[in-house]
PDB file of C-alpha atoms in Angstrom:
ATOM      1  CA  MET M   1      25.141   2.822  -4.303  1.00 44.00           C
ATOM      2  CA  LYS M   2      25.485   5.971  -6.513  1.00 45.00           C
ATOM      3  CA  THR M   3      26.659   9.213  -5.275  1.00 42.00           C
ATOM      4  CA  SER M   4      24.450  12.491  -5.072  1.00 41.00           C
ATOM      5  CA  ALA M   5      24.195  15.607  -2.940  1.00 50.00           C
ATOM      6  CA  ARG M   6      21.200  15.277  -0.945  1.00 66.00           C
ATOM      7  CA  GLN M   7      20.315  14.911   2.726  1.00 75.00           C
ATOM      8  CA  CYS M   8      20.978  11.762   4.560  1.00 81.00           C
ATOM      9  CA  GLY M   9      17.920   9.712   5.323  1.00 79.00           C
ATOM     10  CA  TRP M  10      19.266   8.413   8.581  1.00 83.00           C
ATOM     11  CA  CYS M  11      21.313  11.201  10.265  1.00 85.00           C
ATOM     12  CA  GLY M  12      20.077  14.050   8.230  1.00 81.00           C
ATOM     13  CA  GLY M  13      23.648  15.198   7.247  1.00 82.00           C
ATOM     14  CA  GLU M  14      24.011  17.325   4.132  1.00 80.00           C
ATOM     15  CA  GLY M  15      26.594  16.725   1.417  1.00 70.00           C
ATOM     16  CA  SER M  16      27.601  13.928  -0.821  1.00 55.00           C
ATOM     17  CA  THR M  17      25.356  11.046  -0.064  1.00 68.00           C
ATOM     18  CA  MET M  18      24.752   7.628  -1.538  1.00 84.00           C
ATOM     19  CA  ILE M  19      21.382   6.598  -2.987  1.00 83.00           C
ATOM     20  CA  CYS M  20      19.817   3.278  -2.033  1.00 84.00           C
ATOM     21  CA  THR M  21      20.057   1.553  -5.487  1.00 80.00           C
ATOM     22  CA  LYS M  22      17.019  -0.910  -4.679  1.00 81.00           C
ATOM     23  CA  CYS M  23      14.373   1.444  -3.929  1.00 77.00           C
ATOM     24  CA  ARG M  24      16.109   4.530  -4.939  1.00 72.00           C
ATOM     25  CA  LEU M  25      14.086   6.724  -2.345  1.00 73.00           C
ATOM     26  CA  VAL M  26      16.590   7.245   0.347  1.00 78.00           C
ATOM     27  CA  ASP M  27      20.112   8.893   0.455  1.00 81.00           C
ATOM     28  CA  TYR M  28      22.958   8.207   2.886  1.00 85.00           C
ATOM     29  CA  CYS M  29      26.114   9.818   4.039  1.00 85.00           C
ATOM     30  CA  GLY M  30      27.753   6.431   3.885  1.00 88.00           C
ATOM     31  CA  VAL M  31      27.567   2.681   4.522  1.00 90.00           C
ATOM     32  CA  GLU M  32      27.235   3.174   8.421  1.00 91.00           C
ATOM     33  CA  CYS M  33      24.106   5.522   7.956  1.00 89.00           C
ATOM     34  CA  GLN M  34      22.788   2.969   5.483  1.00 89.00           C
ATOM     35  CA  THR M  35      23.291  -0.038   7.754  1.00 91.00           C
ATOM     36  CA  GLN M  36      21.745   1.817  10.673  1.00 90.00           C
ATOM     37  CA  ASP M  37      18.564   2.815   8.622  1.00 87.00           C
ATOM     38  CA  TRP M  38      18.428  -0.791   7.258  1.00 87.00           C
ATOM     39  CA  LYS M  39      18.388  -2.259  10.806  1.00 87.00           C
ATOM     40  CA  ALA M  40      15.844   0.261  11.946  1.00 83.00           C
ATOM     41  CA  GLY M  41      13.314  -0.483   9.229  1.00 80.00           C
ATOM     42  CA  HIS M  42      14.273   0.575   5.735  1.00 84.00           C
ATOM     43  CA  LYS M  43      14.438  -3.190   4.735  1.00 84.00           C
ATOM     44  CA  ILE M  44      10.601  -3.165   5.006  1.00 81.00           C
ATOM     45  CA  LEU M  45      10.107  -0.341   2.570  1.00 77.00           C
ATOM     46  CA  CYS M  46      13.073  -1.551   0.371  1.00 83.00           C
ATOM     47  CA  ALA M  47      12.735  -5.402   0.266  1.00 83.00           C
ATOM     48  CA  LYS M  48       9.629  -6.641   1.888  1.00 85.00           C
ATOM     49  CA  LEU M  49       7.098  -4.035   0.548  1.00 85.00           C
ATOM     50  CA  PRO M  50       7.742  -4.932  -3.229  1.00 86.00           C
ATOM     51  CA  LYS M  51       7.294  -8.632  -2.342  1.00 88.00           C
ATOM     52  CA  ALA M  52       4.116  -8.138  -0.519  1.00 90.00           C
ATOM     53  CA  VAL M  53       2.628  -5.967  -3.120  1.00 90.00           C
ATOM     54  CA  LYS M  54       3.478  -8.360  -5.842  1.00 92.00           C
ATOM     55  CA  LYS M  55       1.952 -11.428  -3.961  1.00 94.00           C
ATOM     56  CA  ALA M  56      -1.102  -9.216  -3.138  1.00 95.00           C
ATOM     57  CA  LYS M  57      -1.601  -8.287  -6.783  1.00 94.00           C
ATOM     58  CA  GLU M  58      -1.381 -11.771  -7.815  1.00 95.00           C
ATOM     59  CA  LYS M  59      -4.085 -12.695  -5.447  1.00 95.00           C
ATOM     60  CA  VAL M  60      -6.332  -9.728  -6.702  1.00 95.00           C
ATOM     61  CA  ALA M  61      -5.826 -11.050 -10.366  1.00 94.00           C
ATOM     62  CA  SER M  62      -6.961 -14.488  -9.473  1.00 95.00           C
ATOM     63  CA  PHE M  63      -9.759 -13.380  -6.981  1.00 94.00           C
ATOM     64  CA  SER M  64     -12.341 -15.852  -6.358  1.00 94.00           C
ATOM     65  CA  LEU M  65     -15.155 -15.486  -3.501  1.00 92.00           C
ATOM     66  CA  SER M  66     -14.756 -19.313  -2.687  1.00 94.00           C
ATOM     67  CA  ASP M  67     -11.388 -18.628  -1.325  1.00 95.00           C
ATOM     68  CA  TYR M  68     -12.787 -16.600   1.460  1.00 96.00           C
ATOM     69  CA  THR M  69     -15.142 -17.020   4.395  1.00 96.00           C
ATOM     70  CA  THR M  70     -18.508 -15.338   3.897  1.00 95.00           C
ATOM     71  CA  ARG M  71     -21.618 -14.997   5.977  1.00 93.00           C
ATOM     72  CA  ASN M  72     -25.123 -13.867   5.226  1.00 92.00           C
ATOM     73  CA  VAL M  73     -25.850 -10.230   6.765  1.00 88.00           C
ATOM     74  CA  GLY M  74     -29.119  -9.710   5.166  1.00 86.00           C
ATOM     75  CA  THR M  75     -29.955  -6.600   3.283  1.00 84.00           C
ATOM     76  CA  PHE M  76     -30.253  -3.989   6.167  1.00 87.00           C
ATOM     77  CA  MET M  77     -27.465  -1.281   6.286  1.00 84.00           C
ATOM     78  CA  VAL M  78     -25.115  -3.054   3.984  1.00 82.00           C
ATOM     79  CA  THR M  79     -23.826  -2.518   0.471  1.00 81.00           C
ATOM     80  CA  GLU M  80     -25.517  -4.026  -2.427  1.00 82.00           C
ATOM     81  CA  ALA M  81     -22.618  -6.200  -2.943  1.00 84.00           C
ATOM     82  CA  GLU M  82     -22.680  -7.521   0.573  1.00 87.00           C
ATOM     83  CA  ALA M  83     -26.396  -8.229   0.427  1.00 86.00           C
ATOM     84  CA  ARG M  84     -25.596 -10.523  -2.651  1.00 86.00           C
ATOM     85  CA  ARG M  85     -22.331 -12.094  -1.615  1.00 88.00           C
ATOM     86  CA  GLY M  86     -22.366 -11.847   2.106  1.00 90.00           C
ATOM     87  CA  GLN M  87     -19.878 -10.108   4.240  1.00 92.00           C
ATOM     88  CA  ILE M  88     -16.276 -11.414   3.648  1.00 95.00           C
ATOM     89  CA  LEU M  89     -14.772 -12.053   7.147  1.00 96.00           C
ATOM     90  CA  GLU M  90     -11.232 -11.597   5.974  1.00 97.00           C
ATOM     91  CA  GLU M  91     -12.062  -8.146   4.524  1.00 95.00           C
ATOM     92  CA  ARG M  92     -13.534  -7.218   8.063  1.00 94.00           C
ATOM     93  CA  ALA M  93     -10.376  -8.277   9.698  1.00 97.00           C
ATOM     94  CA  ALA M  94      -8.055  -6.273   7.181  1.00 97.00           C
ATOM     95  CA  GLN M  95     -10.416  -3.212   7.872  1.00 95.00           C
ATOM     96  CA  ASP M  96      -9.807  -3.554  11.559  1.00 97.00           C
ATOM     97  CA  ILE M  97      -5.915  -3.804  11.166  1.00 97.00           C
ATOM     98  CA  CYS M  98      -6.147  -0.815   8.992  1.00 96.00           C
ATOM     99  CA  TYR M  99      -8.129   1.057  11.507  1.00 96.00           C
ATOM    100  CA  ASP M 100      -5.362   0.268  14.144  1.00 96.00           C
ATOM    101  CA  ALA M 101      -2.613   1.364  11.784  1.00 95.00           C
ATOM    102  CA  MET M 102      -4.208   4.800  11.367  1.00 94.00           C
ATOM    103  CA  ASP M 103      -3.304   5.565  14.996  1.00 94.00           C
ATOM    104  CA  MET M 104       0.247   4.665  14.411  1.00 93.00           C
ATOM    105  CA  THR M 105       3.265   7.188  14.001  1.00 89.00           C
ATOM    106  CA  LYS M 106       3.294   8.740  10.567  1.00 87.00           C
ATOM    107  CA  GLY M 107       5.826   7.045   8.189  1.00 81.00           C
ATOM    108  CA  SER M 108       6.920   4.462  10.913  1.00 82.00           C
ATOM    109  CA  THR M 109       7.900   1.038   9.809  1.00 81.00           C
ATOM    110  CA  GLU M 110       5.366  -0.467  12.360  1.00 86.00           C
ATOM    111  CA  LYS M 111       2.573   1.392  10.575  1.00 90.00           C
ATOM    112  CA  LEU M 112       3.799   0.040   7.053  1.00 88.00           C
ATOM    113  CA  ILE M 113       4.128  -3.457   8.586  1.00 90.00           C
ATOM    114  CA  GLU M 114       0.488  -3.327   9.779  1.00 94.00           C
ATOM    115  CA  ILE M 115      -0.735  -2.241   6.360  1.00 94.00           C
ATOM    116  CA  LEU M 116       1.160  -5.198   4.695  1.00 93.00           C
ATOM    117  CA  HIS M 117      -0.514  -7.297   7.404  1.00 95.00           C
ATOM    118  CA  ALA M 118      -3.828  -5.986   6.308  1.00 96.00           C
ATOM    119  CA  LEU M 119      -2.942  -6.870   2.756  1.00 95.00           C
ATOM    120  CA  GLY M 120      -1.828 -10.279   3.731  1.00 95.00           C
ATOM    121  CA  THR M 121      -5.174 -10.889   5.610  1.00 96.00           C
ATOM    122  CA  PHE M 122      -7.267  -9.779   2.659  1.00 97.00           C
ATOM    123  CA  PRO M 123      -5.443  -8.857  -0.663  1.00 96.00           C
ATOM    124  CA  LEU M 124      -8.366  -7.044  -2.009  1.00 95.00           C
ATOM    125  CA  SER M 125      -8.688  -4.655   0.959  1.00 95.00           C
ATOM    126  CA  THR M 126      -9.460  -1.264  -0.634  1.00 94.00           C
ATOM    127  CA  GLU M 127      -8.463   0.269   2.679  1.00 94.00           C
ATOM    128  CA  ALA M 128      -5.127  -1.377   2.783  1.00 95.00           C
ATOM    129  CA  TRP M 129      -4.411  -0.328  -0.804  1.00 94.00           C
ATOM    130  CA  GLY M 130      -5.563   3.244  -0.189  1.00 93.00           C
ATOM    131  CA  MET M 131      -3.454   3.506   3.014  1.00 93.00           C
ATOM    132  CA  LEU M 132      -0.481   2.132   1.123  1.00 91.00           C
ATOM    133  CA  GLY M 133      -0.945   4.714  -1.649  1.00 90.00           C
ATOM    134  CA  HIS M 134      -1.213   7.382   1.143  1.00 90.00           C
ATOM    135  CA  PHE M 135       1.984   6.064   2.708  1.00 87.00           C
ATOM    136  CA  TYR M 136       3.987   6.688  -0.453  1.00 81.00           C
ATOM    137  CA  GLN M 137       2.433   9.822  -1.278  1.00 82.00           C
ATOM    138  CA  PHE M 138       2.585  11.547   2.115  1.00 84.00           C
ATOM    139  CA  GLU M 139       4.548   9.506   4.713  1.00 82.00           C
ATOM    140  CA  VAL M 140       7.724   8.478   2.863  1.00 74.00           C
ATOM    141  CA  ASP M 141       9.754  11.597   2.674  1.00 64.00           C
ATOM    142  CA  PRO M 142      11.584  11.505  -0.597  1.00 59.00           C
ATOM    143  CA  LYS M 143      13.728  14.406  -1.745  1.00 57.00           C
ATOM    144  CA  GLY M 144      14.162  15.979  -5.122  1.00 56.00           C
ATOM    145  CA  SER M 145      13.272  13.905  -8.265  1.00 56.00           C
ATOM    146  CA  ARG M 146      12.338  10.858  -6.173  1.00 63.00           C
ATOM    147  CA  GLU M 147       9.032  12.664  -5.044  1.00 70.00           C
ATOM    148  CA  LYS M 148       7.688  11.925  -8.482  1.00 73.00           C
ATOM    149  CA  LEU M 149       8.595   8.261  -8.140  1.00 74.00           C
ATOM    150  CA  CYS M 150       6.746   7.921  -4.783  1.00 77.00           C
ATOM    151  CA  CYS M 151       3.602   9.884  -6.398  1.00 81.00           C
ATOM    152  CA  ALA M 152       3.867   7.347  -9.384  1.00 83.00           C
ATOM    153  CA  GLU M 153       3.819   4.487  -6.892  1.00 83.00           C
ATOM    154  CA  ALA M 154       1.043   6.003  -4.915  1.00 86.00           C
ATOM    155  CA  LEU M 155      -1.019   6.177  -7.951  1.00 88.00           C
ATOM    156  CA  LYS M 156      -0.590   2.647  -8.522  1.00 89.00           C
ATOM    157  CA  MET M 157      -1.620   1.555  -5.200  1.00 90.00           C
ATOM    158  CA  HIS M 158      -4.928   3.682  -5.569  1.00 90.00           C
ATOM    159  CA  ASP M 159      -5.721   2.330  -8.977  1.00 91.00           C
ATOM    160  CA  THR M 160      -5.398  -1.134  -7.357  1.00 92.00           C
ATOM    161  CA  ALA M 161      -7.762  -0.153  -4.722  1.00 92.00           C
ATOM    162  CA  ILE M 162     -10.136   0.879  -7.472  1.00 90.00           C
ATOM    163  CA  LEU M 163      -9.553  -2.470  -9.135  1.00 90.00           C
ATOM    164  CA  CYS M 164     -10.400  -4.372  -5.835  1.00 93.00           C
ATOM    165  CA  ALA M 165     -13.607  -2.355  -5.323  1.00 90.00           C
ATOM    166  CA  ARG M 166     -14.857  -3.358  -8.743  1.00 87.00           C
ATOM    167  CA  LYS M 167     -13.993  -7.034  -8.087  1.00 90.00           C
ATOM    168  CA  LEU M 168     -15.744  -6.917  -4.714  1.00 90.00           C
ATOM    169  CA  ASN M 169     -18.623  -4.972  -6.219  1.00 85.00           C
ATOM    170  CA  PRO M 170     -19.472  -6.432  -9.595  1.00 75.00           C
ATOM    171  CA  THR M 171     -22.267  -4.184 -10.398  1.00 71.00           C
ATOM    172  CA  TRP M 172     -20.109  -1.110  -9.568  1.00 69.00           C
ATOM    173  CA  SER M 173     -18.422  -0.998 -12.959  1.00 56.00           C
ATOM    174  CA  ASP M 174     -21.705  -1.323 -15.136  1.00 51.00           C
ATOM    175  CA  ASP M 175     -22.107   2.335 -14.962  1.00 47.00           C
ATOM    176  CA  ARG M 176     -18.433   3.460 -15.116  1.00 49.00           C
ATOM    177  CA  SER M 177     -15.952   3.513 -17.773  1.00 51.00           C
ATOM    178  CA  ASP M 178     -13.522   0.894 -18.278  1.00 51.00           C
ATOM    179  CA  GLU M 179     -10.717   3.297 -17.456  1.00 51.00           C
ATOM    180  CA  LEU M 180     -10.833   4.755 -13.953  1.00 48.00           C
ATOM    181  CA  SER M 181      -7.361   5.979 -13.005  1.00 51.00           C
ATOM    182  CA  CYS M 182      -6.712   7.763  -9.772  1.00 53.00           C
ATOM    183  CA  GLY M 183      -4.458  10.108 -11.913  1.00 55.00           C
ATOM    184  CA  GLU M 184      -1.466  10.712 -13.883  1.00 57.00           C
ATOM    185  CA  ILE M 185       2.023  12.228 -13.136  1.00 52.00           C
ATOM    186  CA  GLU M 186       2.920  14.887 -15.478  1.00 51.00           C
TER     187      GLU M 186
END
């Protein structure tokens, strides 16, 4: 832990605080506040989130439709990709999980766990990647210079959502450039 003068992420106290050296997103008054926050759910953001994101990105990179369950849904009121490949049942399940997460408390550990559950269900879930980007950008409450770090992470998540959309909809990238970034941090 490094010391810094910011607001404690657990008790809200001002003054000389410690920074979580793993995620560098949260400050603490001391070890007691850090321990309480870890038990209350910081370990999800700090330890489980990076592992889950890495695992999901590996599955995105090696995506094969044959790894998932599809069913023919015809051509009426479906996307062009669904008409060609069929509906991916795991994708639908991940969407339902994301819809449930939308109703959860902003910035809560439970909401983050639910988003990670959606990614585990279907790693190419554009909804889950988009929600994870939103979580970083608007629901984690970083202070000072770490706000930029959170925005950078959010952009990575949104870019991954775009990559997933392209993999799920092969014709989608035909009329678009190879570079389609959600944005840049200045």
